[in-house]
C-alpha cells in the first residue's frame, strides 16, 4: 500500500542562518548547481498552494544567489512569458503555456492554463498546423496525475528513503563504471517514444558505452503499424491515415476513433468528412469488420460482426476481391475463405465500393490484428492508389531497441549486471510466460525511474521518482512529424527527475539540465540564423514551424505480403474453444492511468461501466455458457486463469471474451486499488492481443458493477434522430417532422418572464451539437470535469446513480422493430441482456448536458430562487442560495442536474457515510485542491449543480471585451473569442457554442440547418442546446442495408407513425420549434 | 291550532321497528357522572401495564429517530437511498402519508361539526390529537429532506438585507404555508375543545401539581353560562376556519406534484383525489388506534359499534373515490394520446415496480370493498386488519406516485431503480416512535374523549327525550 508522500529525511540542515555560512558547504554548491532545488518534498509540511508559492519564490531567489556567488553562466530557465515581463504578472489572471503531452508514438500539442503557478486545465494547441485545439480523454485527465498524492515522491535505495544527492552520486558512479567497461552488462528498458533529445542522448551513451544494450517494451502493441509498413514498403516508415481525404473507410478491427494512437487527429479528420452541409453533401462511408463493439463500430454504416481471430480471413477475402488477379498473391487463396456466417456478398460489395473510390478510400487494420492483416491492408491501399493520398508514409528512424523477450533471455542467462528501467511497469504488464518478476531480479542492480511506486518498484534496488510531463523539459514529434516542446509549468512537486535527466547523468553529465539538453537538440533542427529567437518562438508557439515530415512515395513489397500470409487459417470457435481479446482500456490504457479518479469514474464509452473491467461476452455466448451479468467466471487459457464478472455486450462476436487490460493492480494507489481484475496473467508473448482456446466456467459468485446507463433502448422516442442519406435527401426536414404535434399556443396563459428579460441581453448564448460528428469519445466529459471542479464520487455512489458529471454521453442500442417487442419495454433493466435484438444492434450517442431551456421547468419549482434565468439566456444556478429540495431535478425532463449527496470534495470516497467523522488525508486534500479551477466554486454537500455553459469563461470574455472596448461601446464578445470547455476539447468539433444574436456565428448557422432539432420539443421548454440529426450513409447494394432507414428511426416510426405524415402539409407545421434568440 | 291545547295529550308513540332504530351514541344509557368518572380515570389511575409495554419501545424508536435525523443532517442526504432520477423517495412518500393521516382529525372535528354529525363527539378528541402528531411526523420530512436543512428558514418570506425572497411560483413554497397553517389551526382547535375538560380534571385533581397544571391550561374555566356561550361561538368559528384547510392542505401537497411536468404527476385530478385519499387513510388510522383503545380502556359505551360502523362506511366511500381516481388516471392517459403518459401508466401496471402498484390497488380499492357487508363491519378483528391494510395501501399509493413516476421519465438513458437504505427504514420507524410516544402521553394525561361533548349526545341530555332529565339513576346502575 502506498504511503502518503514522505519527505526527504536527510539529516542535517535544511535552513541556513546566513548565506555565507551556507555558501561554503559542499551541499550548497550542489544545491545551487541543480536548476531547481529539490522541490517540495524536502520541506516537512505537506504541499499547499501557499507553500508552493513560497517554494517558487525560493527557487528563483536561489537561482539569483547562484549567479551572484558562483558566477554561473547558465541561462536562467524561465518559462517564456515570465522572462518577458514578470513584473506585469497579474495575480489571479490565468496564464497559458504551450507544451505537449508525450504519447507512445509521438505527442499531443497542448496549451495548458496555469493559475498562480498551478497548471489547472489542459487544452489542445490550435496554432499547431495539425490540430484544431481538440484533445483526447487521456490528455484531459492527465493533469490529475500531476497532483496524485500517491505518486512516487521519494528517492529510494532498497526501499529506504535516501536523498536525491545520494541518487545523483550513485548515477555518477555508475556512469564512470559504465565508461570504463564500455557498458558491459548494462541494459536499458525504455518505453516507446520519439523524443529527439532522448534519441540523441541514446546515441551519446551508445558511443561511450557501445556494449550497453537497449530494449523497448510496450504492452499495447501500437508499433505494429510501423513494423508492418516498414515491411511492406522496404524502409522504416510509419503510416498516417488521412481520413479527411477518404470517402470510403474500411476498418479491419481498427478502433481508430477509440483506442488507436493519435486519436484526436483521427476523430478530427473522420468527423470533417462525416459532415453533411445539406442534402447535397455526401458524408463518408464507414465499413467496420470487428469482434468487439468499439467506438468505431458505433459509427459504422455497415458493421460486420466476426470474431477478432477471423478478421484475417475477412481481410484476405476482401483483398482477393479488390486485387483480383492484378497482384499475384498466391497464398491469399489459403486464407481467403470467408469465415462461417459471413455473407460473401458483404465482402464483394464492400470491395466494389472501394474500387469505385480508388484514391479516395482507405483500409486500416487495428493494432490488435496480426501483421498479416496490416500487410493486406497496405496491399489493398497500394492497389487502389491510396498511398500518398489517404495513406501517407513518413520516414522514421530505424528501431534498434531489442524486445522484452530478448531482455528476459539475457537476464536469465545472467548477462545483465545493471538493468535500468525508464518508465513502464513491466512487473505488471510483461507477458506471463516471461515470468518477469523473477527474471528482473536476475540483474545485479536494478535502477528504475518510475512515476509510481507500483508493482515494479519493490523489485528494484534504486527507485527514482519520475517527473510529470508538466514538470519536465522535453521534446517530441507529433504524428505529422512536427517538432514540439514539452516545457514545464511547475517545478517538480516531489523533486522527480525526467528520463532525459537520468540518461544525461548516465552519460557522465553531472549537472544534467534537461533544459540544456532539449535546447541543444533543438539547435540541431534550426539551420543557422537566430537560434535563440527560434527557440523562443518554439516555446511560445509550442511547435517548430514547417518541421512536418514529407510523405514518401514508396512501392509495395509484394513478397513481404505473400510471406506474411503463410500462416494457418483461423480455427472454428465454440463454447469450449473461446477466443480471448485483450484490449486497451478506453480509460486506464494499459494500467498506467489506474490511479486517476477522473478516468476511473469516466463511464466506458461503450459499456458505460465505471471503476471496473469486465468479461464482455455476446448474448449467445452467455446463454450457452449459462452466465449472466455480474456472474463471476474463471477464464482458463493455457496455464493462466483469471476471475472476473460477466457483462453481456450487444454487438460482440460470439464465443469471444473481451478483456480490458489495466485493472486489478496490486500496488496502484488509493484510487485504483481494488478496481477490476488483472488479465495480464493470460497474456503470453505469442498471443498478446488475440488468443484462441480459452474456456470459461461459472464460479457461483456475483460481483457488483457500477454502470451509469442502465437502459439500453431509446424506446422509440425521437430523442436522437437519424436517417439514411437517401431519406435525408428525399426529406431534408425529417428531423423537424419527428416533433410531436402539439396544439398551437394561441396566447400564453402566463407570459414567460424571460421573454421580456432577453431584450436586455447583450448576447444570447446557445449551443448546437452535431450528432453526425460526435463519435462518443468522451473528451468533453473530462474537459468539463477539469474545468468545473466536478468531483468524483466512487464506485458505490455511481451504483446508486449519484455520479456528478455535468455532461454525460447517452448511448442507445437499436434493434430491428420486429424483435423489440412492446412488452420488453416494461421489463427490469436486468432482463435486456437476454433479449434477442441486442445481437447486432446499431448504436447512437448523444452528449447530454443542461439544455438551458428558455422556459426552464427547474426554475419555477425552486422555492428559494436558487436557479433562475439571466438575460443572456443562461439558466444559472446560485449554489449559495440552494437548500437542496431537489425538486428542480425531478422536474428536469433531461435529468441533467446533479446533487451533492455527500461532501464529495471534503471526505475520502470510502468514508462518505462517516459524515463528520471522516476527513481526507491532509496530503490528499492539499494536492486535490491544487487542481481546482479557482474561477469555479467548489460545491459543498446538499446543493444542486449542473452545466453552466462555462459561465466563468463567458464572464471572463465579457470583462476582457469591456476593458478592450473602453469608450467605444463595442462590448459584444466577438465570435471565436472563447468557447466552453466541452466544445474546446471536442476533436470532432461536434459541439459548437456561441452567440445566437450574431447571425454570422457558427452556432446561429448550425441552428438554421434543416437537421437542427431540440430534444423533447413537445414540452415547450425551448432548449438553447439543440442537436443536428445524424445522417448515415449506408450502401444500398450491401446485403445488410436497411431500406427503412436506421434501426432507431424504424423503432420511432413503429411507435409514432412515419414522420411528417400530418406535418408535411404546408401551413400546418409544428409550432413548437425552439425559437432560439430572435 | 285549537284554543284548548293547554295540556298535552299523551300521544301513544308507536315503538320504532328495530331495524329502523338508531343505536344510541352512548351505550347502556350511561349517566353524566359515569362519563366524567370513566374518562377522567384514564389519566388519574396508575398507568396500566400495557401502556408501559407500548410506551417504552415507542420512546426508544423516538430516540432512534433523533439519531437518524442527526446522522442525516451531519452526513448528507446520501445516507438515504435517494438517487438520480428518483430524487424524492421515502422522504416525500412518508411526508405525504403522514399528512394524509392527519386529515381525519380535522375533518371529524370541523366538517362533521358543521354538518351536525353528532357521532363525531365520541372520537373527535383522539382523532384531533392523532392529526397533530401525524402532522408533526410529516413536518420532519420536508424540513430535513433538503440538502442543507440549516437553511430551511430561507423558505419563509423573511425580509433580509439582500432582498431575496422565496420563489412564490414554487408549490414547495405554498406547502410551507399550507402545512404550517394547518398545524397551527389544528392545535388551536384541539386545545379549544380541551378547555372545559381540562377544568374537569383540575376540579378532580388530588395533587397540587395536577391541580396547578390542569388549572393553568384550563384558563380559569368555571363553566359559567358566559363561558359556554363564548366557547360555543369560538368553536364554531374555528370549525369554519378549519373546514377549508382540510381541503386546502392536501390539495396543496398534491400541487407539489401536479405543477411539475412529469408524467404521473402532471395531472389535474390530483387535488380532489389526494383529499379523498387523505380522508381515507385518516379514517383508517383512527380505526387502527381506537379499536384497541376502546377495549383496553373499556370505552365500549362511548366509542360504540355505531361509531365504528359509520367510520367503516366513510372508509368505503373514500376508498371507492380513490379507486375511481386510479381508473380515471388510466383513462386520461389513454384518452390524451400523450405517449409519455401512456407509457407511464403502462409502466406502473407492468413495469419493474408492478409489485408496488398491485399492493396499492389491492389494499386501497379491493380491501375496503369488504365494508359493504354489515357482518364484516361488525367484526372488530376484520375492521382492525382492514384499517391497517388501508394505511399500507395508502403508503404504497404515495410510493407509486412518487417513485414510479420518477424512475422512468422522458429520457431512457436516465432510467433507474430505487431501493431504500436501512437509514430510510429506521427513520420511518422512528416517526412511529414520535407518533406513538406523543399519542400514549396524550391518552395518559389528557381526556381522550371529549367529556362535555359526549354528555351532550346522551339521550338524557335531550330535553325532548321521553326519559326527561334525571331518571337515569333508576334505570342504570353506575357500576361498570
PDB file of N, CA and C in Angstrom, chain A residues 711 717 719 750 800-803 808 810 812 825-829 857 859-863 865 879-880 882-887 890-891 895 898 901-902 913 940-941, chain B residues 71 73-75 77-78 80 82-84 87-88 91 145-148 154 164-165 167 169-170 256 260-261 343 346 351-352 406 408-415 419:
ATOM      1  N   UNK A 711     -30.476   1.566 -18.963  1.00  0.00           N
ATOM      2  CA  UNK A 711     -31.432   1.195 -20.006  1.00  0.00           C
ATOM      3  C   UNK A 711     -30.784   1.382 -21.368  1.00  0.00           C
ATOM      4  N   UNK A 717     -38.485   6.671 -28.872  1.00  0.00           N
ATOM      5  CA  UNK A 717     -38.725   8.100 -28.651  1.00  0.00           C
ATOM      6  C   UNK A 717     -37.751   8.899 -29.518  1.00  0.00           C
ATOM      7  N   UNK A 719     -35.498  10.960 -29.491  1.00  0.00           N
ATOM      8  CA  UNK A 719     -34.503  11.722 -28.727  1.00  0.00           C
ATOM      9  C   UNK A 719     -33.280  11.961 -29.594  1.00  0.00           C
ATOM     10  N   UNK A 750     -49.690  32.495 -19.204  1.00  0.00           N
ATOM     11  CA  UNK A 750     -48.779  33.165 -18.281  1.00  0.00           C
ATOM     12  C   UNK A 750     -47.513  33.498 -19.060  1.00  0.00           C
ATOM     13  N   UNK A 800     -25.405   3.899  -7.135  1.00  0.00           N
ATOM     14  CA  UNK A 800     -26.644   4.485  -6.643  1.00  0.00           C
ATOM     15  C   UNK A 800     -27.114   5.643  -7.507  1.00  0.00           C
ATOM     16  N   UNK A 801     -26.516   5.807  -8.670  1.00  0.00           N
ATOM     17  CA  UNK A 801     -26.984   6.861  -9.578  1.00  0.00           C
ATOM     18  C   UNK A 801     -26.628   8.248  -9.109  1.00  0.00           C
ATOM     19  N   UNK A 802     -25.472   8.411  -8.468  1.00  0.00           N
ATOM     20  CA  UNK A 802     -25.154   9.731  -7.936  1.00  0.00           C
ATOM     21  C   UNK A 802     -23.905  10.325  -8.550  1.00  0.00           C
ATOM     22  N   UNK A 803     -23.508   9.862  -9.734  1.00  0.00           N
ATOM     23  CA  UNK A 803     -22.330  10.454 -10.346  1.00  0.00           C
ATOM     24  C   UNK A 803     -22.607  11.919 -10.651  1.00  0.00           C
ATOM     25  N   UNK A 808     -23.000  14.254 -19.782  1.00  0.00           N
ATOM     26  CA  UNK A 808     -22.911  12.802 -19.919  1.00  0.00           C
ATOM     27  C   UNK A 808     -23.090  12.434 -21.378  1.00  0.00           C
ATOM     28  N   UNK A 810     -25.024   9.878 -23.595  1.00  0.00           N
ATOM     29  CA  UNK A 810     -26.024   8.817 -23.655  1.00  0.00           C
ATOM     30  C   UNK A 810     -25.714   7.927 -24.849  1.00  0.00           C
ATOM     31  N   UNK A 812     -27.400   4.680 -26.984  1.00  0.00           N
ATOM     32  CA  UNK A 812     -28.574   3.813 -27.138  1.00  0.00           C
ATOM     33  C   UNK A 812     -28.308   2.753 -28.194  1.00  0.00           C
ATOM     34  N   UNK A 825     -40.370  -3.382 -23.175  1.00  0.00           N
ATOM     35  CA  UNK A 825     -40.164  -2.059 -22.619  1.00  0.00           C
ATOM     36  C   UNK A 825     -40.327  -2.046 -21.108  1.00  0.00           C
ATOM     37  N   UNK A 826     -41.236  -2.837 -20.611  1.00  0.00           N
ATOM     38  CA  UNK A 826     -41.619  -2.686 -19.210  1.00  0.00           C
ATOM     39  C   UNK A 826     -40.842  -3.599 -18.271  1.00  0.00           C
ATOM     40  N   UNK A 827     -39.909  -4.348 -18.851  1.00  0.00           N
ATOM     41  CA  UNK A 827     -39.171  -5.273 -18.007  1.00  0.00           C
ATOM     42  C   UNK A 827     -38.114  -4.534 -17.206  1.00  0.00           C
ATOM     43  N   UNK A 828     -37.578  -5.225 -16.224  1.00  0.00           N
ATOM     44  CA  UNK A 828     -36.443  -4.700 -15.474  1.00  0.00           C
ATOM     45  C   UNK A 828     -35.232  -4.615 -16.390  1.00  0.00           C
ATOM     46  N   UNK A 829     -34.388  -3.642 -16.145  1.00  0.00           N
ATOM     47  CA  UNK A 829     -33.201  -3.445 -16.982  1.00  0.00           C
ATOM     48  C   UNK A 829     -32.306  -4.698 -17.011  1.00  0.00           C
ATOM     49  N   UNK A 857     -38.190  24.271 -16.773  1.00  0.00           N
ATOM     50  CA  UNK A 857     -39.101  23.709 -15.761  1.00  0.00           C
ATOM     51  C   UNK A 857     -38.471  23.673 -14.369  1.00  0.00           C
ATOM     52  N   UNK A 859     -36.863  26.072 -12.952  1.00  0.00           N
ATOM     53  CA  UNK A 859     -36.809  27.367 -12.281  1.00  0.00           C
ATOM     54  C   UNK A 859     -38.034  27.646 -11.425  1.00  0.00           C
ATOM     55  N   UNK A 860     -39.216  27.372 -11.975  1.00  0.00           N
ATOM     56  CA  UNK A 860     -40.398  27.806 -11.215  1.00  0.00           C
ATOM     57  C   UNK A 860     -40.708  26.896 -10.042  1.00  0.00           C
ATOM     58  N   UNK A 861     -40.033  25.759  -9.932  1.00  0.00           N
ATOM     59  CA  UNK A 861     -40.337  24.896  -8.793  1.00  0.00           C
ATOM     60  C   UNK A 861     -39.355  25.086  -7.642  1.00  0.00           C
ATOM     61  N   UNK A 862     -38.328  25.878  -7.839  1.00  0.00           N
ATOM     62  CA  UNK A 862     -37.359  26.078  -6.757  1.00  0.00           C
ATOM     63  C   UNK A 862     -37.946  27.048  -5.745  1.00  0.00           C
ATOM     64  N   UNK A 863     -38.118  26.636  -4.494  1.00  0.00           N
ATOM     65  CA  UNK A 863     -38.782  27.526  -3.543  1.00  0.00           C
ATOM     66  C   UNK A 863     -37.920  28.712  -3.111  1.00  0.00           C
ATOM     67  N   UNK A 865     -35.541  30.362  -5.175  1.00  0.00           N
ATOM     68  CA  UNK A 865     -34.971  31.147  -6.267  1.00  0.00           C
ATOM     69  C   UNK A 865     -33.501  30.855  -6.501  1.00  0.00           C
ATOM     70  N   UNK A 879     -25.344  28.483  -6.160  1.00  0.00           N
ATOM     71  CA  UNK A 879     -25.077  27.432  -5.178  1.00  0.00           C
ATOM     72  C   UNK A 879     -25.319  27.927  -3.759  1.00  0.00           C
ATOM     73  N   UNK A 880     -24.953  29.186  -3.515  1.00  0.00           N
ATOM     74  CA  UNK A 880     -25.083  29.727  -2.161  1.00  0.00           C
ATOM     75  C   UNK A 880     -26.517  29.750  -1.680  1.00  0.00           C
ATOM     76  N   UNK A 882     -28.942  27.659  -2.737  1.00  0.00           N
ATOM     77  CA  UNK A 882     -29.639  26.377  -2.854  1.00  0.00           C
ATOM     78  C   UNK A 882     -29.766  25.717  -1.489  1.00  0.00           C
ATOM     79  N   UNK A 883     -30.965  25.253  -1.155  1.00  0.00           N
ATOM     80  CA  UNK A 883     -31.119  24.482   0.071  1.00  0.00           C
ATOM     81  C   UNK A 883     -31.192  22.987  -0.233  1.00  0.00           C
ATOM     82  N   UNK A 884     -31.384  22.645  -1.487  1.00  0.00           N
ATOM     83  CA  UNK A 884     -31.324  21.229  -1.853  1.00  0.00           C
ATOM     84  C   UNK A 884     -32.637  20.486  -1.733  1.00  0.00           C
ATOM     85  N   UNK A 885     -33.744  21.098  -2.204  1.00  0.00           N
ATOM     86  CA  UNK A 885     -35.004  20.353  -2.184  1.00  0.00           C
ATOM     87  C   UNK A 885     -35.041  19.302  -3.286  1.00  0.00           C
ATOM     88  N   UNK A 886     -34.219  19.474  -4.308  1.00  0.00           N
ATOM     89  CA  UNK A 886     -34.085  18.536  -5.429  1.00  0.00           C
ATOM     90  C   UNK A 886     -35.317  18.506  -6.337  1.00  0.00           C
ATOM     91  N   UNK A 887     -36.257  19.419  -6.113  1.00  0.00           N
ATOM     92  CA  UNK A 887     -37.424  19.444  -6.994  1.00  0.00           C
ATOM     93  C   UNK A 887     -36.995  19.767  -8.422  1.00  0.00           C
ATOM     94  N   UNK A 890     -36.191  16.704 -10.213  1.00  0.00           N
ATOM     95  CA  UNK A 890     -37.377  15.914 -10.538  1.00  0.00           C
ATOM     96  C   UNK A 890     -38.114  16.494 -11.733  1.00  0.00           C
ATOM     97  N   UNK A 891     -38.087  17.812 -11.833  1.00  0.00           N
ATOM     98  CA  UNK A 891     -38.865  18.439 -12.901  1.00  0.00           C
ATOM     99  C   UNK A 891     -38.045  18.653 -14.163  1.00  0.00           C
ATOM    100  N   UNK A 895     -32.951  15.341 -17.095  1.00  0.00           N
ATOM    101  CA  UNK A 895     -32.228  14.755 -15.956  1.00  0.00           C
ATOM    102  C   UNK A 895     -30.734  15.075 -16.020  1.00  0.00           C
ATOM    103  N   UNK A 898     -27.335  17.588 -11.100  1.00  0.00           N
ATOM    104  CA  UNK A 898     -26.605  16.685 -10.217  1.00  0.00           C
ATOM    105  C   UNK A 898     -26.697  17.214  -8.798  1.00  0.00           C
ATOM    106  N   UNK A 901     -24.869  14.574  -2.843  1.00  0.00           N
ATOM    107  CA  UNK A 901     -25.455  13.782  -1.770  1.00  0.00           C
ATOM    108  C   UNK A 901     -24.553  13.739  -0.545  1.00  0.00           C
ATOM    109  N   UNK A 902     -23.261  13.888  -0.770  1.00  0.00           N
ATOM    110  CA  UNK A 902     -22.301  13.913   0.337  1.00  0.00           C
ATOM    111  C   UNK A 902     -21.313  15.041   0.070  1.00  0.00           C
ATOM    112  N   UNK A 913     -19.933   7.764   4.149  1.00  0.00           N
ATOM    113  CA  UNK A 913     -21.025   7.547   5.095  1.00  0.00           C
ATOM    114  C   UNK A 913     -20.618   7.867   6.535  1.00  0.00           C
ATOM    115  N   UNK A 940     -20.402  22.513  -1.943  1.00  0.00           N
ATOM    116  CA  UNK A 940     -20.493  21.728  -0.723  1.00  0.00           C
ATOM    117  C   UNK A 940     -21.635  20.726  -0.860  1.00  0.00           C
ATOM    118  N   UNK A 941     -21.776  19.912   0.146  1.00  0.00           N
ATOM    119  CA  UNK A 941     -22.834  18.921   0.100  1.00  0.00           C
ATOM    120  C   UNK A 941     -24.202  19.585   0.210  1.00  0.00           C
TER     121      UNK A 941
ATOM    122  N   UNK B  71     -27.839  11.946  12.081  1.00  0.00           N
ATOM    123  CA  UNK B  71     -26.915  11.323  11.129  1.00  0.00           C
ATOM    124  C   UNK B  71     -27.113  11.905   9.735  1.00  0.00           C
ATOM    125  N   UNK B  73     -28.464  14.788   8.871  1.00  0.00           N
ATOM    126  CA  UNK B  73     -28.088  16.200   8.758  1.00  0.00           C
ATOM    127  C   UNK B  73     -26.568  16.339   8.770  1.00  0.00           C
ATOM    128  N   UNK B  74     -25.903  15.540   9.590  1.00  0.00           N
ATOM    129  CA  UNK B  74     -24.460  15.731   9.696  1.00  0.00           C
ATOM    130  C   UNK B  74     -23.716  15.128   8.510  1.00  0.00           C
ATOM    131  N   UNK B  75     -24.300  14.153   7.846  1.00  0.00           N
ATOM    132  CA  UNK B  75     -23.557  13.411   6.840  1.00  0.00           C
ATOM    133  C   UNK B  75     -24.023  13.696   5.424  1.00  0.00           C
ATOM    134  N   UNK B  77     -27.714  13.830   2.561  1.00  0.00           N
ATOM    135  CA  UNK B  77     -28.913  13.136   2.119  1.00  0.00           C
ATOM    136  C   UNK B  77     -28.560  11.759   1.556  1.00  0.00           C
ATOM    137  N   UNK B  78     -27.286  11.587   1.192  1.00  0.00           N
ATOM    138  CA  UNK B  78     -26.852  10.318   0.611  1.00  0.00           C
ATOM    139  C   UNK B  78     -27.042   9.121   1.525  1.00  0.00           C
ATOM    140  N   UNK B  80     -29.651   8.278   2.746  1.00  0.00           N
ATOM    141  CA  UNK B  80     -30.892   7.672   2.267  1.00  0.00           C
ATOM    142  C   UNK B  80     -30.648   7.065   0.895  1.00  0.00           C
ATOM    143  N   UNK B  82     -32.128   7.876  -1.831  1.00  0.00           N
ATOM    144  CA  UNK B  82     -32.476   8.777  -2.938  1.00  0.00           C
ATOM    145  C   UNK B  82     -31.360   8.835  -3.967  1.00  0.00           C
ATOM    146  N   UNK B  83     -31.709   8.954  -5.204  1.00  0.00           N
ATOM    147  CA  UNK B  83     -30.743   8.863  -6.282  1.00  0.00           C
ATOM    148  C   UNK B  83     -31.257   9.673  -7.465  1.00  0.00           C
ATOM    149  N   UNK B  84     -30.449   9.736  -8.484  1.00  0.00           N
ATOM    150  CA  UNK B  84     -30.950  10.277  -9.720  1.00  0.00           C
ATOM    151  C   UNK B  84     -31.392   9.072 -10.560  1.00  0.00           C
ATOM    152  N   UNK B  87     -35.111  11.509  -7.072  1.00  0.00           N
ATOM    153  CA  UNK B  87     -34.550  12.440  -6.102  1.00  0.00           C
ATOM    154  C   UNK B  87     -35.438  12.565  -4.862  1.00  0.00           C
ATOM    155  N   UNK B  88     -36.697  12.277  -5.016  1.00  0.00           N
ATOM    156  CA  UNK B  88     -37.580  12.211  -3.861  1.00  0.00           C
ATOM    157  C   UNK B  88     -37.985  10.751  -3.718  1.00  0.00           C
ATOM    158  N   UNK B  91     -38.589   9.929   1.743  1.00  0.00           N
ATOM    159  CA  UNK B  91     -38.779  11.171   2.491  1.00  0.00           C
ATOM    160  C   UNK B  91     -40.131  11.795   2.153  1.00  0.00           C
ATOM    161  N   UNK B 145     -35.454  16.748   4.597  1.00  0.00           N
ATOM    162  CA  UNK B 145     -35.035  16.021   3.391  1.00  0.00           C
ATOM    163  C   UNK B 145     -34.151  16.890   2.516  1.00  0.00           C
ATOM    164  N   UNK B 146     -34.097  18.182   2.769  1.00  0.00           N
ATOM    165  CA  UNK B 146     -33.308  19.072   1.918  1.00  0.00           C
ATOM    166  C   UNK B 146     -31.826  18.857   2.203  1.00  0.00           C
ATOM    167  N   UNK B 147     -31.029  19.308   1.251  1.00  0.00           N
ATOM    168  CA  UNK B 147     -29.596  19.099   1.378  1.00  0.00           C
ATOM    169  C   UNK B 147     -28.987  19.899   2.507  1.00  0.00           C
ATOM    170  N   UNK B 148     -29.512  21.093   2.742  1.00  0.00           N
ATOM    171  CA  UNK B 148     -28.930  21.932   3.780  1.00  0.00           C
ATOM    172  C   UNK B 148     -30.053  22.397   4.703  1.00  0.00           C
ATOM    173  N   UNK B 154     -34.923  29.888   4.806  1.00  0.00           N
ATOM    174  CA  UNK B 154     -34.984  30.648   3.552  1.00  0.00           C
ATOM    175  C   UNK B 154     -36.313  30.444   2.833  1.00  0.00           C
ATOM    176  N   UNK B 164     -33.688  39.093  -1.003  1.00  0.00           N
ATOM    177  CA  UNK B 164     -34.021  37.863  -1.712  1.00  0.00           C
ATOM    178  C   UNK B 164     -35.289  37.295  -1.089  1.00  0.00           C
ATOM    179  N   UNK B 165     -36.241  37.040  -1.935  1.00  0.00           N
ATOM    180  CA  UNK B 165     -37.499  36.493  -1.466  1.00  0.00           C
ATOM    181  C   UNK B 165     -37.634  35.066  -1.935  1.00  0.00           C
ATOM    182  N   UNK B 167     -39.351  31.971  -3.862  1.00  0.00           N
ATOM    183  CA  UNK B 167     -39.934  31.925  -5.201  1.00  0.00           C
ATOM    184  C   UNK B 167     -41.417  31.581  -5.021  1.00  0.00           C
ATOM    185  N   UNK B 169     -43.691  31.182  -7.029  1.00  0.00           N
ATOM    186  CA  UNK B 169     -44.310  30.298  -8.010  1.00  0.00           C
ATOM    187  C   UNK B 169     -44.121  28.824  -7.656  1.00  0.00           C
ATOM    188  N   UNK B 170     -43.279  28.567  -6.671  1.00  0.00           N
ATOM    189  CA  UNK B 170     -42.977  27.174  -6.377  1.00  0.00           C
ATOM    190  C   UNK B 170     -44.006  26.564  -5.452  1.00  0.00           C
ATOM    191  N   UNK B 256     -47.613  19.937  -5.246  1.00  0.00           N
ATOM    192  CA  UNK B 256     -46.180  19.659  -5.329  1.00  0.00           C
ATOM    193  C   UNK B 256     -45.900  18.779  -6.523  1.00  0.00           C
ATOM    194  N   UNK B 260     -45.580  20.066 -11.638  1.00  0.00           N
ATOM    195  CA  UNK B 260     -44.453  19.638 -12.458  1.00  0.00           C
ATOM    196  C   UNK B 260     -44.967  19.141 -13.801  1.00  0.00           C
ATOM    197  N   UNK B 261     -44.030  18.758 -14.667  1.00  0.00           N
ATOM    198  CA  UNK B 261     -44.496  18.241 -15.953  1.00  0.00           C
ATOM    199  C   UNK B 261     -44.165  16.772 -16.135  1.00  0.00           C
ATOM    200  N   UNK B 343     -47.103   5.657 -21.650  1.00  0.00           N
ATOM    201  CA  UNK B 343     -46.008   4.805 -21.231  1.00  0.00           C
ATOM    202  C   UNK B 343     -45.976   4.715 -19.713  1.00  0.00           C
ATOM    203  N   UNK B 346     -48.690   2.437 -18.323  1.00  0.00           N
ATOM    204  CA  UNK B 346     -48.391   1.040 -18.633  1.00  0.00           C
ATOM    205  C   UNK B 346     -47.263   0.551 -17.727  1.00  0.00           C
ATOM    206  N   UNK B 351     -44.500  -2.525 -15.193  1.00  0.00           N
ATOM    207  CA  UNK B 351     -43.061  -2.278 -15.124  1.00  0.00           C
ATOM    208  C   UNK B 351     -42.390  -2.931 -13.942  1.00  0.00           C
ATOM    209  N   UNK B 352     -41.155  -2.502 -13.695  1.00  0.00           N
ATOM    210  CA  UNK B 352     -40.363  -3.137 -12.631  1.00  0.00           C
ATOM    211  C   UNK B 352     -40.979  -2.984 -11.245  1.00  0.00           C
ATOM    212  N   UNK B 406     -40.957   8.955 -11.118  1.00  0.00           N
ATOM    213  CA  UNK B 406     -39.603   9.468 -11.310  1.00  0.00           C
ATOM    214  C   UNK B 406     -38.679   8.441 -11.945  1.00  0.00           C
ATOM    215  N   UNK B 408     -38.762   6.313 -14.263  1.00  0.00           N
ATOM    216  CA  UNK B 408     -38.658   6.209 -15.726  1.00  0.00           C
ATOM    217  C   UNK B 408     -39.405   7.368 -16.337  1.00  0.00           C
ATOM    218  N   UNK B 409     -38.679   8.406 -16.718  1.00  0.00           N
ATOM    219  CA  UNK B 409     -39.412   9.520 -17.328  1.00  0.00           C
ATOM    220  C   UNK B 409     -39.054   9.667 -18.805  1.00  0.00           C
ATOM    221  N   UNK B 410     -38.655  10.844 -19.204  1.00  0.00           N
ATOM    222  CA  UNK B 410     -38.589  11.120 -20.639  1.00  0.00           C
ATOM    223  C   UNK B 410     -37.399  10.490 -21.353  1.00  0.00           C
ATOM    224  N   UNK B 411     -36.234  10.545 -20.713  1.00  0.00           N
ATOM    225  CA  UNK B 411     -35.005  10.137 -21.395  1.00  0.00           C
ATOM    226  C   UNK B 411     -34.586   8.764 -20.850  1.00  0.00           C
ATOM    227  N   UNK B 412     -34.719   7.717 -21.661  1.00  0.00           N
ATOM    228  CA  UNK B 412     -34.463   6.380 -21.122  1.00  0.00           C
ATOM    229  C   UNK B 412     -33.048   6.176 -20.592  1.00  0.00           C
ATOM    230  N   UNK B 413     -32.085   6.965 -21.041  1.00  0.00           N
ATOM    231  CA  UNK B 413     -30.725   6.764 -20.533  1.00  0.00           C
ATOM    232  C   UNK B 413     -30.674   7.027 -19.042  1.00  0.00           C
ATOM    233  N   UNK B 414     -31.594   7.805 -18.527  1.00  0.00           N
ATOM    234  CA  UNK B 414     -31.546   8.175 -17.114  1.00  0.00           C
ATOM    235  C   UNK B 414     -32.503   7.353 -16.271  1.00  0.00           C
ATOM    236  N   UNK B 415     -33.012   6.292 -16.816  1.00  0.00           N
ATOM    237  CA  UNK B 415     -33.901   5.485 -16.000  1.00  0.00           C
ATOM    238  C   UNK B 415     -33.106   4.771 -14.915  1.00  0.00           C
ATOM    239  N   UNK B 419     -33.889   1.877  -4.479  1.00  0.00           N
ATOM    240  CA  UNK B 419     -34.003   0.991  -3.320  1.00  0.00           C
ATOM    241  C   UNK B 419     -33.730   1.811  -2.075  1.00  0.00           C
TER     242      UNK B 419
END
